[in-house]
Amino acid sequence: MTAHPGLPAVGRPTADLLAELAALTAADLPTRGGRTAAYVYDSGRPEVRAAAEQAYLAMMEVNGLDPTAFPSIVALERRVVGATAARLGGDDATPGIFTSGGTESIILAVKAARDARPDVAAPEIVVPVTAHAAFHKAGAYLGVTVVSTPVDPKTFRADPALIAAACTDRTVLVVASAPSYAHGVVDPVAAIAADAAARGIPCHVDACVGGWLLPWLAEAGAPVPAFDLSVPGVTSLSCDLHKFGYTPKGASVLLFRDEAMRLRAYYACAAWPGYTVVNSTVQSSKGAGPLAGAWATLQALGEEGYRELGRAALAATTLLVEGIGAIDGLTVLGAPEATLVAVGTDTGLDLFELADESRARGFFLQPQLSLDGLPANLHLTLTGVSVDGVAELLAVLAECADAVRPLGPPQAPDDLVELLREVDLTALDNAGFAALLPAAGIDLSAAEPRMAPVNRLLDALPPTVREAIVTRFLSALYSPHLG
Ligand SMILES: Cc1ncc(COP(=O)(O)O)c(C=O)c1O
């Protein structure tokens, strides 16, 4: 007997299945309306969503594994890559790849850079510490060492001199973010790329979150520094469409300055007796739904649509940043150049409690832990629909700040912190790990689990222990007998 029913003896009607999905998603964070300030991007336009949905469904069964069998995917990918390149300093001839997301684009950019240097036995990439975790993942998957450099502690921008100083004859790529996810600031791309070029090292710009936002903000009059392929020395750039392109998930574009680099991102295998494999992406078989959904969204919104959404997101950000400044104990970290905001504290408020309080009042803010002297904070991504809710969000944040002020600064239980530093988590099974959770104040069975105890604990531990704990946590979460 399994705890959860598996396959029914006979097929079930669609209405029944959709009702079950509705019940399952009832406790999820809302994906529309702008109250979930991370993970989701809502254009707020039902007709755009309908276009994406129908295009997605129309191409759902097409397999991107073989572009000669399904020429439609080549035509669509050329259009989507071409539209992206045209906005980001390239043109019709700019080589690109449509991928499933930012992480896949970044893995492929690192693979291309690594494979361009077969002479380097132990390749390294140099990144600012604020670079997205996807670079560490790429390093781990591809056997490339990630060399992390500090950022300016006030502006949170990468320091070109420190990046240059970290480059060696093993460096195959340097990275800049436009903007960084964590603080929403644009690294000095021109200086980083120029230094790299002078050393003969390629430079990747991670514009996963900003690539389809910054150009529209610039048009709306925001001061946006140059960050794209038009900057000398930038050799590749990633731009996610499933973020500020407002497309269905599974959509990112990786652009290269030259064809030779794109070739190195590709993979081919004829060393088996089945069909000869040649892939542009990590995925092999893949539905064409995300590609069609992305294309349809771009077409349905058009330049005017994106311009309006960009303007609205910018207005929301300006209001939020001003309003945060007026709440006792809260402050904005750095000077965000996009529409991503990191809210910190200047009086030691427990931001993790504040996030729980805010979630209970209908607004999800994403906790970000402290690292290497960079303070913990709460992340908000503001989109085109956020502006309508900013006044309410600010009122909620003020109320939450009042509620958590008496608690003082976050304090993790010392004995548990010590225990977790010492214990070998790999020696525990899921049940053993789950048994530790109540001691940390964590109740997974609660309808809306309070995450503050988890975040306080993680924040008090070094990154390697954090990684061991969250990995264990994931395994426990997916263990049916514990759920
Ligand atoms: C700057 C940046 N790079 C990379 C990524 C990774 O993208 P994905 O979650 O689509 O893999 C993100 C996601 O937020 C991001 O903001």
XYZ file of C-alpha atoms and ligand atoms in Angstrom:
499
model
C 0.000 0.000 0.000
C 1.377 3.384 -0.943
C 0.501 6.463 1.064
C -0.539 8.341 -2.057
C -2.668 6.735 -4.759
C -0.750 6.145 -7.982
C -2.253 5.108 -11.289
C -6.040 4.694 -11.343
C -7.379 1.386 -12.627
C -9.306 3.260 -15.314
C -8.711 6.711 -16.752
C -10.267 9.718 -14.990
C -12.193 12.574 -16.621
C -10.392 15.863 -17.261
C -12.666 17.893 -14.981
C -11.782 15.590 -12.136
C -8.054 16.023 -12.776
C -8.295 19.794 -12.981
C -10.251 19.881 -9.737
C -7.491 17.888 -8.079
C -4.861 20.273 -9.416
C -6.868 23.229 -8.143
C -6.989 21.637 -4.707
C -3.267 20.872 -4.768
C -2.299 24.402 -5.767
C -4.631 26.084 -3.287
C -1.844 26.427 -0.732
C 0.722 27.657 -3.299
C 1.827 31.248 -3.414
C -0.260 33.191 -5.942
C 1.363 33.325 -9.390
C -0.583 36.382 -10.494
C -1.264 39.798 -9.030
C 2.236 40.832 -7.899
C 1.980 39.766 -4.236
C 4.600 37.076 -4.703
C 7.714 39.233 -5.050
C 9.974 36.469 -6.435
C 9.701 33.411 -8.700
C 6.815 34.640 -10.851
C 6.308 37.389 -13.423
C 2.781 38.416 -14.255
C 2.129 40.683 -17.220
C -1.376 41.254 -15.875
C -2.769 40.875 -19.398
C -5.169 37.989 -19.894
C -4.953 38.200 -23.692
C -1.166 37.815 -23.592
C -1.457 34.823 -21.301
C -4.080 33.290 -23.585
C -1.799 33.703 -26.618
C 1.074 32.043 -24.748
C -1.104 29.243 -23.456
C -2.543 28.394 -26.852
C 0.797 28.581 -28.624
C 2.329 26.423 -25.894
C -0.362 23.788 -26.262
C -0.133 23.889 -30.059
C 3.557 22.919 -29.912
C 3.488 20.772 -26.794
C 4.115 17.462 -28.538
C 6.795 18.696 -30.933
C 10.199 17.338 -29.899
C 13.100 19.759 -29.984
C 15.450 16.797 -30.136
C 15.569 16.849 -33.925
C 15.354 20.164 -35.784
C 15.390 18.372 -39.141
C 12.261 16.442 -38.202
C 10.540 19.571 -36.868
C 11.762 22.580 -38.874
C 9.229 24.763 -37.049
C 11.493 24.856 -34.004
C 14.375 26.248 -36.049
C 12.161 28.956 -37.501
C 10.734 29.883 -34.090
C 14.093 29.781 -32.331
C 15.632 32.041 -34.981
C 12.828 34.533 -34.423
C 13.108 34.505 -30.649
C 16.915 34.654 -30.643
C 16.837 37.371 -33.331
C 14.400 39.531 -31.360
C 16.538 39.153 -28.242
C 19.795 39.906 -30.036
C 18.296 43.000 -31.662
C 17.536 44.467 -28.200
C 20.870 43.516 -26.709
C 23.537 44.901 -28.964
C 23.433 42.175 -31.613
C 21.679 41.710 -34.923
C 20.138 39.071 -37.196
C 23.462 37.349 -37.535
C 24.166 37.076 -33.796
C 24.502 33.382 -32.881
C 22.289 32.244 -30.032
C 20.621 29.288 -28.346
C 17.151 29.051 -26.857
C 17.435 27.216 -23.535
C 15.168 26.145 -20.699
C 16.263 28.894 -18.300
C 19.019 30.991 -16.852
C 20.834 28.091 -15.293
C 21.000 26.162 -18.562
C 22.171 29.271 -20.441
C 24.906 29.804 -17.861
C 26.018 26.160 -17.888
C 26.328 26.343 -21.675
C 28.240 29.644 -21.554
C 30.722 28.106 -19.118
C 30.993 24.929 -21.217
C 31.733 26.988 -24.334
C 34.426 28.966 -22.506
C 35.970 25.828 -21.013
C 36.014 23.984 -24.331
C 37.617 26.971 -26.046
C 40.672 26.361 -23.871
C 41.628 22.667 -24.118
C 45.172 23.760 -23.231
C 44.067 24.640 -19.657
C 44.146 21.516 -17.492
C 42.411 23.023 -14.460
C 40.123 25.755 -15.817
C 38.796 28.579 -13.623
C 36.138 31.244 -13.983
C 36.345 34.516 -12.069
C 33.058 35.902 -10.758
C 31.946 38.572 -8.304
C 30.579 36.988 -5.110
C 27.159 38.318 -6.116
C 27.103 36.242 -9.332
C 24.169 33.836 -9.436
C 24.566 30.380 -7.909
C 24.166 28.956 -11.428
C 27.871 29.704 -12.041
C 28.786 27.525 -9.060
C 26.471 24.842 -10.385
C 28.103 25.094 -13.815
C 31.513 24.836 -12.169
C 30.449 21.766 -10.204
C 28.906 20.055 -13.236
C 31.712 20.923 -15.656
C 34.769 20.516 -13.461
C 35.591 24.227 -13.535
C 36.800 26.032 -10.395
C 34.860 29.176 -9.464
C 37.014 31.995 -8.099
C 34.808 34.435 -6.207
C 35.835 38.066 -5.709
C 34.452 40.552 -3.146
C 32.124 43.343 -4.225
C 32.044 46.922 -2.990
C 30.441 46.674 0.472
C 28.317 49.808 -0.054
C 27.253 49.612 -3.704
C 27.319 45.793 -3.935
C 28.830 46.121 -7.414
C 31.685 43.947 -8.652
C 35.162 45.434 -8.317
C 36.906 45.307 -11.732
C 40.353 45.578 -10.125
C 39.713 42.553 -7.904
C 38.368 40.562 -10.838
C 41.428 41.463 -12.912
C 43.733 40.552 -10.019
C 42.075 37.139 -9.680
C 42.681 36.248 -13.340
C 45.473 33.775 -14.042
C 46.572 31.759 -17.060
C 43.944 29.211 -15.966
C 41.057 31.698 -16.263
C 38.738 30.755 -19.122
C 35.925 33.253 -18.410
C 35.082 36.290 -16.310
C 31.540 37.215 -15.348
C 29.546 40.380 -14.681
C 25.854 40.644 -13.764
C 23.333 43.063 -15.241
C 21.903 43.257 -12.682
C 22.770 40.869 -9.864
C 19.726 39.081 -8.508
C 20.678 39.616 -4.877
C 20.958 43.425 -4.898
C 19.596 44.497 -8.279
C 22.692 46.509 -9.213
C 24.556 46.428 -12.522
C 28.238 45.531 -12.352
C 30.740 47.781 -14.182
C 30.507 45.675 -17.331
C 32.598 47.929 -19.571
C 35.603 47.926 -17.219
C 35.397 44.201 -16.487
C 35.031 43.281 -20.167
C 37.861 45.625 -21.236
C 40.253 44.139 -18.672
C 39.293 40.629 -19.741
C 39.725 41.423 -23.425
C 43.173 42.884 -22.759
C 44.123 39.512 -21.251
C 42.469 37.524 -24.048
C 39.790 36.184 -21.687
C 36.121 36.022 -22.722
C 33.516 37.863 -20.629
C 29.989 36.636 -19.985
C 27.284 39.074 -18.937
C 24.584 37.463 -16.852
C 21.577 39.490 -17.921
C 19.234 36.630 -17.080
C 17.005 38.836 -14.989
C 17.858 42.188 -16.566
C 18.271 41.476 -20.258
C 14.617 41.871 -21.088
C 14.053 44.644 -18.536
C 16.941 47.125 -18.656
C 16.395 48.162 -22.297
C 12.789 49.141 -21.516
C 13.839 50.961 -18.336
C 16.399 52.898 -20.375
C 13.655 53.877 -22.796
C 11.581 55.038 -19.820
C 14.430 57.384 -18.868
C 16.181 55.347 -16.174
C 19.983 55.659 -16.127
C 21.085 52.225 -17.336
C 24.814 51.663 -17.878
C 25.888 49.854 -21.058
C 25.865 46.121 -20.412
C 25.111 44.221 -23.600
C 26.940 42.833 -26.647
C 27.631 46.362 -27.852
C 30.188 46.680 -25.035
C 33.673 45.794 -26.327
C 34.968 42.609 -24.720
C 31.557 41.101 -23.901
C 31.625 37.724 -25.634
C 28.407 36.098 -24.429
C 25.215 37.134 -22.639
C 22.293 35.296 -21.084
C 18.781 36.766 -21.057
C 15.824 34.917 -19.580
C 12.498 35.440 -21.266
C 10.639 33.635 -18.514
C 11.478 36.527 -16.205
C 10.849 40.044 -17.534
C 9.812 38.664 -20.933
C 6.726 37.464 -19.002
C 6.746 34.192 -20.980
C 5.842 30.763 -19.619
C 8.655 29.113 -17.667
C 11.349 27.307 -19.637
C 12.581 30.206 -21.760
C 16.015 31.814 -21.893
C 18.350 32.966 -24.651
C 22.124 32.631 -24.696
C 23.825 34.958 -27.163
C 27.403 34.716 -28.422
C 29.537 37.311 -30.072
C 30.853 34.732 -32.538
C 29.870 31.487 -34.138
C 32.970 29.615 -32.943
C 31.894 30.096 -29.346
C 28.372 28.824 -29.981
C 29.818 25.685 -31.603
C 31.586 24.921 -28.326
C 28.321 25.081 -26.424
C 26.902 22.339 -28.654
C 27.228 18.638 -27.911
C 27.341 15.685 -30.323
C 27.626 11.962 -29.715
C 28.028 9.196 -32.265
C 29.589 6.730 -29.814
C 26.516 4.583 -29.394
C 24.443 2.496 -31.799
C 21.246 4.565 -31.614
C 20.419 7.809 -33.473
C 23.314 10.234 -33.743
C 22.920 12.894 -31.096
C 23.541 16.562 -31.698
C 22.163 19.005 -29.143
C 22.369 22.731 -28.645
C 21.203 22.379 -25.047
C 21.688 20.200 -21.975
C 18.237 18.765 -22.555
C 17.896 16.343 -25.439
C 14.206 15.489 -25.941
C 12.268 18.611 -25.039
C 8.814 19.950 -25.736
C 8.549 22.961 -28.027
C 5.837 24.450 -25.780
C 8.137 26.908 -23.961
C 9.629 28.094 -27.267
C 6.222 28.643 -28.850
C 4.921 30.238 -25.634
C 7.905 32.601 -25.576
C 7.494 33.567 -29.201
C 3.759 34.169 -28.763
C 4.311 36.315 -25.660
C 6.901 38.493 -27.409
C 4.550 38.957 -30.327
C 1.451 39.553 -28.201
C 3.119 42.210 -26.031
C 5.266 43.875 -28.671
C 7.543 46.819 -27.988
C 4.721 48.936 -26.687
C 3.607 46.306 -24.195
C 7.095 45.836 -22.785
C 7.646 49.560 -22.627
C 4.472 50.003 -20.573
C 5.316 47.095 -18.275
C 8.833 48.471 -17.801
C 7.511 51.913 -16.940
C 5.048 50.447 -14.441
C 7.700 48.268 -12.789
C 9.998 51.279 -12.515
C 7.246 53.404 -10.948
C 6.574 50.603 -8.455
C 10.265 50.435 -7.548
C 10.594 54.186 -7.037
C 7.557 54.202 -4.734
C 8.799 51.171 -2.812
C 12.329 52.513 -2.310
C 10.971 55.857 -1.061
C 8.471 54.150 1.216
C 10.995 51.724 2.737
C 13.159 54.682 3.720
C 10.283 55.972 5.840
C 9.869 52.746 7.855
C 11.843 52.710 11.094
C 14.423 49.903 10.978
C 14.208 49.132 7.260
C 16.579 50.281 4.574
C 17.293 49.521 0.913
C 20.709 47.985 0.232
C 22.678 49.835 -2.436
C 20.968 51.827 -5.172
C 18.990 49.357 -7.283
C 19.219 50.092 -11.013
C 16.577 47.640 -12.119
C 13.324 46.711 -10.375
C 14.848 44.282 -7.897
C 15.160 45.534 -4.339
C 17.014 44.127 -1.323
C 15.522 45.346 1.946
C 17.940 45.330 4.884
C 17.801 46.692 8.398
C 19.771 49.482 10.057
C 18.537 48.628 13.559
C 18.972 44.855 13.662
C 15.337 43.893 13.074
C 14.702 40.186 12.608
C 14.055 40.287 8.871
C 13.289 36.582 8.802
C 10.364 37.083 11.214
C 9.327 40.066 9.167
C 9.152 37.861 6.045
C 6.894 35.384 7.862
C 4.682 38.198 9.148
C 4.424 39.677 5.702
C 3.609 36.311 4.140
C 0.829 35.829 6.666
C -0.558 39.186 5.465
C -0.474 38.137 1.810
C 2.887 39.446 0.529
C 5.773 37.042 -0.087
C 9.281 38.500 0.234
C 12.260 36.209 -0.329
C 14.819 35.909 2.493
C 18.482 36.148 1.426
C 21.128 35.077 3.939
C 24.239 36.983 4.964
C 27.491 36.015 3.243
C 31.088 37.192 3.548
C 30.130 40.471 5.235
C 27.128 41.105 2.960
C 24.088 41.498 5.221
C 20.979 39.334 5.216
C 18.029 40.959 3.486
C 14.636 40.424 1.929
C 14.399 40.326 -1.833
C 11.593 41.806 -3.916
C 11.285 41.596 -7.680
C 8.823 44.241 -8.854
C 7.034 43.638 -12.125
C 4.524 45.435 -14.308
C 1.631 44.595 -12.003
C 3.353 45.497 -8.718
C 2.554 49.182 -8.869
C -1.102 48.759 -7.923
C -0.142 47.008 -4.697
C 2.823 49.102 -3.522
C 0.859 51.282 -1.109
C -0.652 48.208 0.531
C 2.720 46.445 0.565
C 4.318 49.427 2.330
C 1.512 49.506 4.889
C 2.015 45.785 5.514
C 5.794 46.207 5.866
C 5.332 49.045 8.365
C 2.908 46.905 10.367
C 5.282 43.909 10.242
C 8.228 46.061 11.335
C 6.165 47.188 14.352
C 5.319 43.556 15.098
C 8.910 42.261 15.005
C 10.673 45.255 16.597
C 10.147 44.001 20.180
C 11.766 40.657 19.274
C 15.187 42.227 18.778
C 17.821 40.863 16.403
C 17.605 37.295 15.074
C 18.969 34.721 17.496
C 19.466 31.083 16.512
C 19.616 28.500 19.335
C 23.352 28.210 20.124
C 23.231 24.516 21.048
C 21.556 23.604 17.770
C 24.012 25.703 15.782
C 26.884 23.867 17.513
C 25.252 20.489 16.930
C 24.710 21.173 13.236
C 28.276 22.344 12.799
C 29.516 19.034 14.221
C 27.001 16.446 13.038
C 27.685 14.421 9.880
C 24.425 14.986 8.020
C 25.264 12.348 5.441
C 25.229 9.751 8.225
C 21.577 10.541 9.068
C 18.660 9.048 7.175
C 15.672 11.205 6.254
C 13.751 10.152 9.349
C 16.711 11.009 11.578
C 17.036 14.390 9.941
C 13.299 15.076 10.152
C 13.465 14.300 13.882
C 15.834 17.277 14.276
C 13.381 19.731 12.758
C 11.040 20.275 15.732
C 14.065 21.192 17.870
C 14.676 23.997 15.393
C 11.069 25.128 15.682
C 10.190 23.750 12.260
C 6.821 22.129 11.680
C 6.528 20.875 8.121
C 2.935 19.791 8.608
C 1.765 23.366 9.293
C -0.386 24.801 6.500
C 1.941 27.779 6.290
C 5.240 26.732 7.845
C 7.120 29.508 9.602
C 10.468 29.792 7.896
C 12.091 32.274 10.307
C 13.562 29.554 12.577
C 15.084 27.833 9.521
C 16.500 31.039 8.133
C 17.918 32.162 11.487
C 19.614 28.815 11.852
C 21.013 28.742 8.323
C 22.195 32.327 8.655
C 24.235 31.388 11.723
C 26.030 28.569 9.893
C 28.778 28.588 7.260
C 27.737 28.099 3.596
C 28.958 24.496 3.363
C 26.834 23.494 6.365
C 23.882 25.435 4.932
C 24.260 23.430 1.731
C 24.371 20.116 3.592
C 21.247 21.037 5.573
C 19.129 22.235 2.662
C 20.089 19.163 0.627
C 19.012 16.953 3.499
C 15.855 19.032 3.884
C 14.960 18.506 0.225
C 15.387 14.783 0.554
C 13.180 14.718 3.675
C 10.570 16.872 1.927
C 10.287 14.356 -0.909
C 10.175 11.323 1.375
C 6.584 10.051 1.222
C 6.648 8.403 4.665
C 7.575 11.724 6.315
C 5.127 13.962 4.470
C 20.916 37.056 -12.553
C 20.375 35.659 -12.642
N 21.103 34.694 -13.241
C 20.666 33.432 -13.336
C 19.449 33.049 -12.829
C 19.009 31.612 -12.921
O 17.852 31.503 -13.701
P 16.892 30.233 -13.683
O 16.227 30.201 -12.341
O 15.968 30.522 -14.813
O 17.705 29.014 -13.928
C 18.660 34.023 -12.191
C 17.385 33.648 -11.576
O 16.804 34.398 -10.818
C 19.129 35.360 -12.103
O 18.412 36.317 -11.510
